[in-house]
C-alpha atoms as a printed R data frame, in Angstrom:
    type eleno elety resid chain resno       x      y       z
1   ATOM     1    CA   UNK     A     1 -41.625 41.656  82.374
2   ATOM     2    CA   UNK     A     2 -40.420 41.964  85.817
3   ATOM     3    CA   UNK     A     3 -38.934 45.827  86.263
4   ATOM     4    CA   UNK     A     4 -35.196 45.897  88.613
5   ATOM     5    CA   UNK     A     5 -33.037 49.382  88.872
6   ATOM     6    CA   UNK     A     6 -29.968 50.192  90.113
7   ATOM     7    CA   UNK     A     7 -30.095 53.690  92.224
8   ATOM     8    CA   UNK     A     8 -26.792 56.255  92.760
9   ATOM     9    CA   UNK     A     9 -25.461 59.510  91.948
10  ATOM    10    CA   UNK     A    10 -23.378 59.074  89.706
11  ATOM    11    CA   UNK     A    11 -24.975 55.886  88.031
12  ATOM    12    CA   UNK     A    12 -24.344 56.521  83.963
13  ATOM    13    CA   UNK     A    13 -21.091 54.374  84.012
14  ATOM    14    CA   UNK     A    14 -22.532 51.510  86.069
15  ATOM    15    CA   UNK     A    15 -22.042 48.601  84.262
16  ATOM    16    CA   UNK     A    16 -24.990 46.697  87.061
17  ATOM    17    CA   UNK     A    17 -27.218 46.412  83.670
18  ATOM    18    CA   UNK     A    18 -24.872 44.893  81.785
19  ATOM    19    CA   UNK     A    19 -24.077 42.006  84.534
20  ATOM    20    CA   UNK     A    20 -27.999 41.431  85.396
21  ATOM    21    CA   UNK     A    21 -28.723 41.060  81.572
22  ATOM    22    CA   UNK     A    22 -26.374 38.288  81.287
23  ATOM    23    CA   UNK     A    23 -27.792 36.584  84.062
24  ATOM    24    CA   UNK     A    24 -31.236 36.881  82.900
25  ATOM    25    CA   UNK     A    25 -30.446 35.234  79.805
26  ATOM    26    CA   UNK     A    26 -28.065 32.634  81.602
27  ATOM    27    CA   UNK     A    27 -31.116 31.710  83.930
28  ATOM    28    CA   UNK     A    28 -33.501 32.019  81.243
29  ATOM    29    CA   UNK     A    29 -35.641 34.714  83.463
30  ATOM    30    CA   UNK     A    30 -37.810 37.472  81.993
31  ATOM    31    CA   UNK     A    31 -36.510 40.745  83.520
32  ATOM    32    CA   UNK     A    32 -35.890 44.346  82.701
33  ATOM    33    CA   UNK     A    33 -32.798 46.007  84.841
34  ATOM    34    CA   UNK     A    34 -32.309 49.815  84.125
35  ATOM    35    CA   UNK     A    35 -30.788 52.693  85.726
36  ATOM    36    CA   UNK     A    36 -31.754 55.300  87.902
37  ATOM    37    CA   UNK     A    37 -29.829 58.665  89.013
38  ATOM    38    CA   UNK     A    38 -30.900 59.116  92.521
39  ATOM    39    CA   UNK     A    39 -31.458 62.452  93.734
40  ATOM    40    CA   UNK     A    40 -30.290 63.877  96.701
41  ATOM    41    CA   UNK     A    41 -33.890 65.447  97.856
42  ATOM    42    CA   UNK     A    42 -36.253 62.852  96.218
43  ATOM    43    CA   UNK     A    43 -34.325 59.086  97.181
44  ATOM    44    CA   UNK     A    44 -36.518 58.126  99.427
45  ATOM    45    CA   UNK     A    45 -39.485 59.318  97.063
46  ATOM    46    CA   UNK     A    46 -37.690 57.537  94.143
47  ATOM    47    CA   UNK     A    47 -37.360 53.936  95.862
48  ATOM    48    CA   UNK     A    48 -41.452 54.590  97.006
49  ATOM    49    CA   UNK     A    49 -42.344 55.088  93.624
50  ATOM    50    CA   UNK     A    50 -40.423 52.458  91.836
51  ATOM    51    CA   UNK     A    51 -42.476 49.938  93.898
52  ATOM    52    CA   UNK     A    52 -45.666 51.593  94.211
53  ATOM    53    CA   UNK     A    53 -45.700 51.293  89.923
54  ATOM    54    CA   UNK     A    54 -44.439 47.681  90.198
55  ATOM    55    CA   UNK     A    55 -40.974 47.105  90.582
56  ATOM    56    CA   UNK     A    56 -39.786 43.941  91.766
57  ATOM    57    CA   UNK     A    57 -36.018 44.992  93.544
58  ATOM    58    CA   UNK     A    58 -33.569 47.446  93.281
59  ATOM    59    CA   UNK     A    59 -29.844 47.966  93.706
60  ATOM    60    CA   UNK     A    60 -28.723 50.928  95.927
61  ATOM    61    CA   UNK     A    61 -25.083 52.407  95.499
62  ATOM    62    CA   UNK     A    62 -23.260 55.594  96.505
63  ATOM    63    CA   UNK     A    63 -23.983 57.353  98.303
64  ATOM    64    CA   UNK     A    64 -27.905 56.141  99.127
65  ATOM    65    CA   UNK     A    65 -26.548 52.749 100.788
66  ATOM    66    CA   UNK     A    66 -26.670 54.280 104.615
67  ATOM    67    CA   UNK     A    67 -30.310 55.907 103.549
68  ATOM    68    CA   UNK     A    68 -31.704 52.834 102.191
69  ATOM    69    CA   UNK     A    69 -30.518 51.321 105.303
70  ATOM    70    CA   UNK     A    70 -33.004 53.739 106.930
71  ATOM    71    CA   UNK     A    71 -36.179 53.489 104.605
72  ATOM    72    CA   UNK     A    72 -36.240 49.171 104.712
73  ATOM    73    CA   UNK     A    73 -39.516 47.601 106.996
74  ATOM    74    CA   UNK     A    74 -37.065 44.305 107.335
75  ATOM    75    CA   UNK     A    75 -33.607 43.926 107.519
76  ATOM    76    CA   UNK     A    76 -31.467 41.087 106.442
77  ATOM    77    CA   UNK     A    77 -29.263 39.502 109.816
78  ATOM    78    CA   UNK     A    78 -26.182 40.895 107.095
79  ATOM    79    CA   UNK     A    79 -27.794 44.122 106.567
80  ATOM    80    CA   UNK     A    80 -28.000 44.785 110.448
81  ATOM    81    CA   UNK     A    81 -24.257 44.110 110.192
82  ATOM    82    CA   UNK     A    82 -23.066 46.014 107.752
83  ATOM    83    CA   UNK     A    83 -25.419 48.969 108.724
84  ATOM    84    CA   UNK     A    84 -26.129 49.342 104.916
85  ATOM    85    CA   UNK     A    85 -28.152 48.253 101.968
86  ATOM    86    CA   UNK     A    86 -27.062 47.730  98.770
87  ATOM    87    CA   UNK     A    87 -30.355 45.375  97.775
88  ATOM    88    CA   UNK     A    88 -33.872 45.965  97.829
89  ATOM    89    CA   UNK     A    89 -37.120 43.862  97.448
90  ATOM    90    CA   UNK     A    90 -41.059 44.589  98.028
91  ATOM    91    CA   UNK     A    91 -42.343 41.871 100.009
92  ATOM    92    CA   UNK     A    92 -46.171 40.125  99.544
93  ATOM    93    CA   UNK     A    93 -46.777 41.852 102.562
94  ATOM    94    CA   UNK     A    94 -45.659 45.352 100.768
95  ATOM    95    CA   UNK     A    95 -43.183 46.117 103.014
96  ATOM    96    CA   UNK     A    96 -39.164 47.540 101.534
97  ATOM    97    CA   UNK     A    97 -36.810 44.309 102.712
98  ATOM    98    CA   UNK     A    98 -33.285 45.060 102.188
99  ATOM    99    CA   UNK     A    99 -30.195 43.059 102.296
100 ATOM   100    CA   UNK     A   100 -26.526 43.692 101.817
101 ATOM   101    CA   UNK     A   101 -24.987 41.419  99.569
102 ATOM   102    CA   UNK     A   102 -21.704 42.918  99.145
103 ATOM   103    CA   UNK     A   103 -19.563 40.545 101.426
104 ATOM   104    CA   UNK     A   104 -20.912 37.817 100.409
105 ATOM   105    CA   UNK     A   105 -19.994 38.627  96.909
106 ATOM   106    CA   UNK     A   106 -16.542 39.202  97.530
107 ATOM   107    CA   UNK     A   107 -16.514 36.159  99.727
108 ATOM   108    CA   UNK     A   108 -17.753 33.904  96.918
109 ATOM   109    CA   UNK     A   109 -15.423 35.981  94.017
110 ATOM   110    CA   UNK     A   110 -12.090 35.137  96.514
111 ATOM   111    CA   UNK     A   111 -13.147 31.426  97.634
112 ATOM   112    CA   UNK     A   112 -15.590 29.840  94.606
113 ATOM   113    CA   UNK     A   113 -14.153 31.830  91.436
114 ATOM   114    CA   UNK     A   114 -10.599 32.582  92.151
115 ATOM   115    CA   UNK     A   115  -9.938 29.214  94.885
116 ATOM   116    CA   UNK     A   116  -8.111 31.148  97.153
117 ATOM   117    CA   UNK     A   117  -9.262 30.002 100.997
118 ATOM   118    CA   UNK     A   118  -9.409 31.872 103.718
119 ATOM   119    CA   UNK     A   119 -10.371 29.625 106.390
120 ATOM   120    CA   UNK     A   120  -6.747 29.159 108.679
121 ATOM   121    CA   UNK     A   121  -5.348 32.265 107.380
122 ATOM   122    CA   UNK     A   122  -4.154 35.116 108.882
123 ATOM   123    CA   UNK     A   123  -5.658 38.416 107.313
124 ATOM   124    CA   UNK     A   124  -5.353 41.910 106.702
125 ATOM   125    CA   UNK     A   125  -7.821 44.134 105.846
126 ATOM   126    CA   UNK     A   126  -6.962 47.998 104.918
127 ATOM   127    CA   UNK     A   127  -9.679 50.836 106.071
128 ATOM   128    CA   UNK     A   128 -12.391 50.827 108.407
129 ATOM   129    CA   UNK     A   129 -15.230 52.318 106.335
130 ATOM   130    CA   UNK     A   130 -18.692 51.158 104.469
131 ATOM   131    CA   UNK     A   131 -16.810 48.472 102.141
132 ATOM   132    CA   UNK     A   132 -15.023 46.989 105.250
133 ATOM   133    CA   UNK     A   133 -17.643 47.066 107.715
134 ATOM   134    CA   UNK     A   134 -20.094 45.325 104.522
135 ATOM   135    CA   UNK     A   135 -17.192 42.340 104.151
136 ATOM   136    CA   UNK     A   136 -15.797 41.833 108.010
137 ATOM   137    CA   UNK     A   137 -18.822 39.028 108.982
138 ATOM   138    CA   UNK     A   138 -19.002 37.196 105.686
139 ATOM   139    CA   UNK     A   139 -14.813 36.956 105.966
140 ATOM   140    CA   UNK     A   140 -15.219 35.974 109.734
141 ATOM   141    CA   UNK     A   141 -17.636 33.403 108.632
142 ATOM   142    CA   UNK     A   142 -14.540 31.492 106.771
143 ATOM   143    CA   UNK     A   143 -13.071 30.511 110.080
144 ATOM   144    CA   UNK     A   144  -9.711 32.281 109.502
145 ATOM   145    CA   UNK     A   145  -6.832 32.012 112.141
146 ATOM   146    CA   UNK     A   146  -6.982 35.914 112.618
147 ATOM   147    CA   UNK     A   147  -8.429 39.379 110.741
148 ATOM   148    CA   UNK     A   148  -6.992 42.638 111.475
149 ATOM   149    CA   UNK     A   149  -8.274 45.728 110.726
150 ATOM   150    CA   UNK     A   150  -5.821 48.567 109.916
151 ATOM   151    CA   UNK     A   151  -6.667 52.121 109.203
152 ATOM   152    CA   UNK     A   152  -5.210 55.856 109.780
153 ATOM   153    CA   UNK     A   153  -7.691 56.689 111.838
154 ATOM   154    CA   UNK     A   154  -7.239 53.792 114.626
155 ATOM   155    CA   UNK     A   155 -10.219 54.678 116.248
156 ATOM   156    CA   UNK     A   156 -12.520 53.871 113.478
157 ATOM   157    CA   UNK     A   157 -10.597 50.367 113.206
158 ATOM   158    CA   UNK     A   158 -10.925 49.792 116.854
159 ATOM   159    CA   UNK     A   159 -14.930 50.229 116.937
160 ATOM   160    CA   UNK     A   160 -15.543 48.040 113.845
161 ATOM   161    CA   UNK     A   161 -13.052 45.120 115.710
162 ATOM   162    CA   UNK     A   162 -14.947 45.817 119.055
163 ATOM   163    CA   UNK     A   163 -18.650 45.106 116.857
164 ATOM   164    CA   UNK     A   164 -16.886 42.184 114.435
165 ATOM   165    CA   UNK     A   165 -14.719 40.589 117.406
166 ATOM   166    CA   UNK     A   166 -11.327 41.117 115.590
167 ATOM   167    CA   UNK     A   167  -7.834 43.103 116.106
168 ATOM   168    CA   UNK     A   168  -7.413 46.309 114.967
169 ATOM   169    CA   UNK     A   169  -4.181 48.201 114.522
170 ATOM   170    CA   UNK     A   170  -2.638 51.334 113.458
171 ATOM   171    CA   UNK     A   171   0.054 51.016 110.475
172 ATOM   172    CA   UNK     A   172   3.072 51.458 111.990
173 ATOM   173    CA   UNK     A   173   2.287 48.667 114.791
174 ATOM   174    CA   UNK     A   174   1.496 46.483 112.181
175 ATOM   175    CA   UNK     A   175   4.062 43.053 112.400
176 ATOM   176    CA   UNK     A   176   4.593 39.867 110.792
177 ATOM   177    CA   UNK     A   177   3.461 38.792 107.276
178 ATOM   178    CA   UNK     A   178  -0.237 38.103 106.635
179 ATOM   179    CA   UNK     A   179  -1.561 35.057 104.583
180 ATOM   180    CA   UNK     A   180  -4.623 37.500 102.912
181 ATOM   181    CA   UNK     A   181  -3.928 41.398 102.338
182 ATOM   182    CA   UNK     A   182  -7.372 42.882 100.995
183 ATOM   183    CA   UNK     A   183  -7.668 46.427 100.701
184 ATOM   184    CA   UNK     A   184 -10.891 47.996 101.414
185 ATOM   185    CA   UNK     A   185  -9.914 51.496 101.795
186 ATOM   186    CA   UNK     A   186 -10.253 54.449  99.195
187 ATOM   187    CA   UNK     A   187  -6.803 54.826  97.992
188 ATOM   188    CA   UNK     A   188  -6.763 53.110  95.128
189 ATOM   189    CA   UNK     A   189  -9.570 56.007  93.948
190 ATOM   190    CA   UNK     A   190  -7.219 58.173  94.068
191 ATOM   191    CA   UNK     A   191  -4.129 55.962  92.797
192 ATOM   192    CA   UNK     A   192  -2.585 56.366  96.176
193 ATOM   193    CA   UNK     A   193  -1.049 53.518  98.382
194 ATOM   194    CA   UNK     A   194  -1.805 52.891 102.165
195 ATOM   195    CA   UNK     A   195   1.282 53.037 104.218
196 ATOM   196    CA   UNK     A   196   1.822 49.185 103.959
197 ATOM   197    CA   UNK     A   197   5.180 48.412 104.818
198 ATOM   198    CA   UNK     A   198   6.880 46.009 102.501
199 ATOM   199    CA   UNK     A   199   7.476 43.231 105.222
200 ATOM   200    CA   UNK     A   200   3.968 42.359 105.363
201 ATOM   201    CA   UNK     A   201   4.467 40.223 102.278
202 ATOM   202    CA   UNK     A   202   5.695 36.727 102.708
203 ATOM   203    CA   UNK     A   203   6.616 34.387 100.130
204 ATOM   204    CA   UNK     A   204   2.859 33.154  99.835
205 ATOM   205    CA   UNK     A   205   0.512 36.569 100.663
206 ATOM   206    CA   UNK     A   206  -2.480 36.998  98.162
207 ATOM   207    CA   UNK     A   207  -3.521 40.311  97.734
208 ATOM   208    CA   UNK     A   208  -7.305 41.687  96.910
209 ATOM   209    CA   UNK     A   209  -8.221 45.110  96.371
210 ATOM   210    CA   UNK     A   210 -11.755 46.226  96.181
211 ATOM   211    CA   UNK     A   211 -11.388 48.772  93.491
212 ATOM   212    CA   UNK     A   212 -10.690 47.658  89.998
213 ATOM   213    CA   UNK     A   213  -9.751 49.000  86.953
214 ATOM   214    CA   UNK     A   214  -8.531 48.883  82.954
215 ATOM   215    CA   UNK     A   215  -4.941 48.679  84.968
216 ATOM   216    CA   UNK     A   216  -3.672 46.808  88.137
217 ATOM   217    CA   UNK     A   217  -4.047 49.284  91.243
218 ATOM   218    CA   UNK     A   218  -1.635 50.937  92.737
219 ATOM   219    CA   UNK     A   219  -1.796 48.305  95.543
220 ATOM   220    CA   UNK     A   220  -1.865 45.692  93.647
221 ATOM   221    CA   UNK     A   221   1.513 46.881  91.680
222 ATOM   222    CA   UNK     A   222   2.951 47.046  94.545
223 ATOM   223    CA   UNK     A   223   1.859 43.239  95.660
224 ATOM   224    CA   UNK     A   224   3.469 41.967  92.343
225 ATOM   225    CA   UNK     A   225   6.868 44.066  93.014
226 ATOM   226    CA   UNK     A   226   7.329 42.065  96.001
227 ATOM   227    CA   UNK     A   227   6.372 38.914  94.720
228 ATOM   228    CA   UNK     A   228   2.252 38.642  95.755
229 ATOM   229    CA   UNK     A   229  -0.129 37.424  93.490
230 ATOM   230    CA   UNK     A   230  -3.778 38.662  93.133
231 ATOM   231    CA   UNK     A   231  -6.962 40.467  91.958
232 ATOM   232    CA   UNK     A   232  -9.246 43.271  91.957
233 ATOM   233    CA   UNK     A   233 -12.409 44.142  92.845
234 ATOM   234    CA   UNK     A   234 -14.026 43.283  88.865
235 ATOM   235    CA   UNK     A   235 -15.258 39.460  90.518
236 ATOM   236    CA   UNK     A   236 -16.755 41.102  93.463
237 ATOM   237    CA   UNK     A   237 -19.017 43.771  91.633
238 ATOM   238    CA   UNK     A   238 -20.340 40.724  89.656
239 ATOM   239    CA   UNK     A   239 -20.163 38.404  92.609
240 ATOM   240    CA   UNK     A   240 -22.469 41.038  94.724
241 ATOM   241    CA   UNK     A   241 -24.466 41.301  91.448
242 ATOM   242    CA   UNK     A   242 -24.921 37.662  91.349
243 ATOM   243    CA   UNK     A   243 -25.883 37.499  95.024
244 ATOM   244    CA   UNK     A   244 -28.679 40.031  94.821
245 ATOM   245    CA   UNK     A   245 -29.708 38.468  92.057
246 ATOM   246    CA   UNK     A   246 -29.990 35.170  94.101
247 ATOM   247    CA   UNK     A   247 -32.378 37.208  96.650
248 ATOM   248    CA   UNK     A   248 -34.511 37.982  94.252
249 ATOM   249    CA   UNK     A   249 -34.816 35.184  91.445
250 ATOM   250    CA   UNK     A   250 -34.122 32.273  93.736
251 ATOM   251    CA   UNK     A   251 -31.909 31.264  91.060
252 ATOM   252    CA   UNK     A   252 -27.729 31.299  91.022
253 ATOM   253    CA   UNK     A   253 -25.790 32.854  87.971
254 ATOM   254    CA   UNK     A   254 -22.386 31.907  86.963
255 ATOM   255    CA   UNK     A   255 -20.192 33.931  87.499
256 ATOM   256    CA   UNK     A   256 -16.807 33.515  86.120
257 ATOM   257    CA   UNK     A   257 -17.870 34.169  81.933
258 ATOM   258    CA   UNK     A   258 -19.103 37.445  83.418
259 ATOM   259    CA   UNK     A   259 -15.939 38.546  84.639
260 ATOM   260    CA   UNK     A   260 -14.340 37.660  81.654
261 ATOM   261    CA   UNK     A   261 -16.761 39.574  79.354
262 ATOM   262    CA   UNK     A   262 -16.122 42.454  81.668
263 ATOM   263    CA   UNK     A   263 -12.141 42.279  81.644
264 ATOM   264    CA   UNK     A   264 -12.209 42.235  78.054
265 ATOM   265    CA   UNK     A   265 -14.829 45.314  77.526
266 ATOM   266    CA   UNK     A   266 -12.622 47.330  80.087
């Protein structure tokens, strides 16, 4: 039986076995997917040794993404991108490929499991870190009429719009109503809002928030107080499960009864 791992610190609560088991049996492939606490001295020793005994690919999440960024031999065009890794695979030749499948997987959650397009739209995303520099190219890739990128620090937003070819902008300058709000930033960890003003919502603006949870976020509460629909970050965790799991069985999973298994375990 084929061995697959997820890797982070913490990594108890990750529900990544859960998701890959289903998808195994969907697919009808023979796999084992466990986890694996990653330790702050050893990770580059633990991803060595889980191939050198046999193990087919591995899932990398906080905070090892950057470091497994560092480790691959090959590099996905994606994973150059994003400047992390969040997949893993030993090649025939035996060298560490890694991609990043984490756009793409909110990408296909947004477009092919919740039908909301992007491509014409004028977008909004909140934060300039990891999550939003993983997500910018696979959203640019939709052909949408503009993407901003809006964080505290407007630095940081200016340098990933500089790499991405995008706008960036600070809050306050912020103007107009956007088509797509998604929030990529860490607020919602912390049940705090970003200093969205209200008239950024028209009558039509979707909202997305990376972060999910038994509740709606705090940004997404305040989406549906001003009349926005939208969703949270469950589809993409599945959808960048579903996409790793792609790269390595050659084989697509559905996605959608997933999600719902998920929503109603939460």
């Amino acid at each position: 039986m084929d061995q697959y791992v997820v890797v982070g610190n913490p990594i108890a609560h990750s529900k990544s076995p859960a998701i890959h088991a289903t998808f195994a049996k969907q697919t009808g492939q023979d796999m084992n997917y466990s986890t694996l606490l990653g330790e702050d001295a050893q990770f580059e020793n633990q991803v060595r040794c889980f191939f050198s005994e046999g193990g087919k690919g591995m899932n990398v999440t906080v905070p090892f993404k950057e470091r497994a960024y560092a480790l691959c031999d090959v590099l996905s065009p994606r994973a150059k991108l994003a400047g992390a890794v969040n997949t893993l695979m030993l090649g025939k030749n035996g060298k560490v490929y890694g991609d990043n499948t984490d756009g793409a997987g909110m990408v296909r959650d947004i477009v092919h499991v919740l039908g909301q397009s992007l491509e014409g739209k004028r977008i909004l995303i909140v934060g300039a870190g990891g999550a939003v520099r993983g997500v910018l190219d696979p959203v640019l890739a939709q052909n949408p009429l503009s993407v901003t990128v809006a964080n505290r620090t407007v630095s940081k937003a200016e340098t990933l719009a500089e790499a991405f070819g995008c706008q960036a902008s600070s809050f306050e300058a912020l103007e107009g109503t956007f088509d797509v709000i998604i929030n990529g930033s860490s607020a919602s960890l912390s049940g705090q809002l970003p200093p969205l003003k209200d008239e950024l919502v028209g009558a039509h603006t979707w909202c997305y928030d990376m972060m999910y949870g038994k509740e709606p976020t705090v940004f997404l509460k305040w989406a549906q107080t001003l009349g926005a629909k939208g969703a949270d970050g469950l589809g993409m965790l599945v959808g960048q499960a579903a996409e790793a799991f792609f790269v390595w069985r050659h084989v697509r999973p559905e996605q959608a009864p997933v999600i719902e298994q998920l929503r109603r375990e939460m």
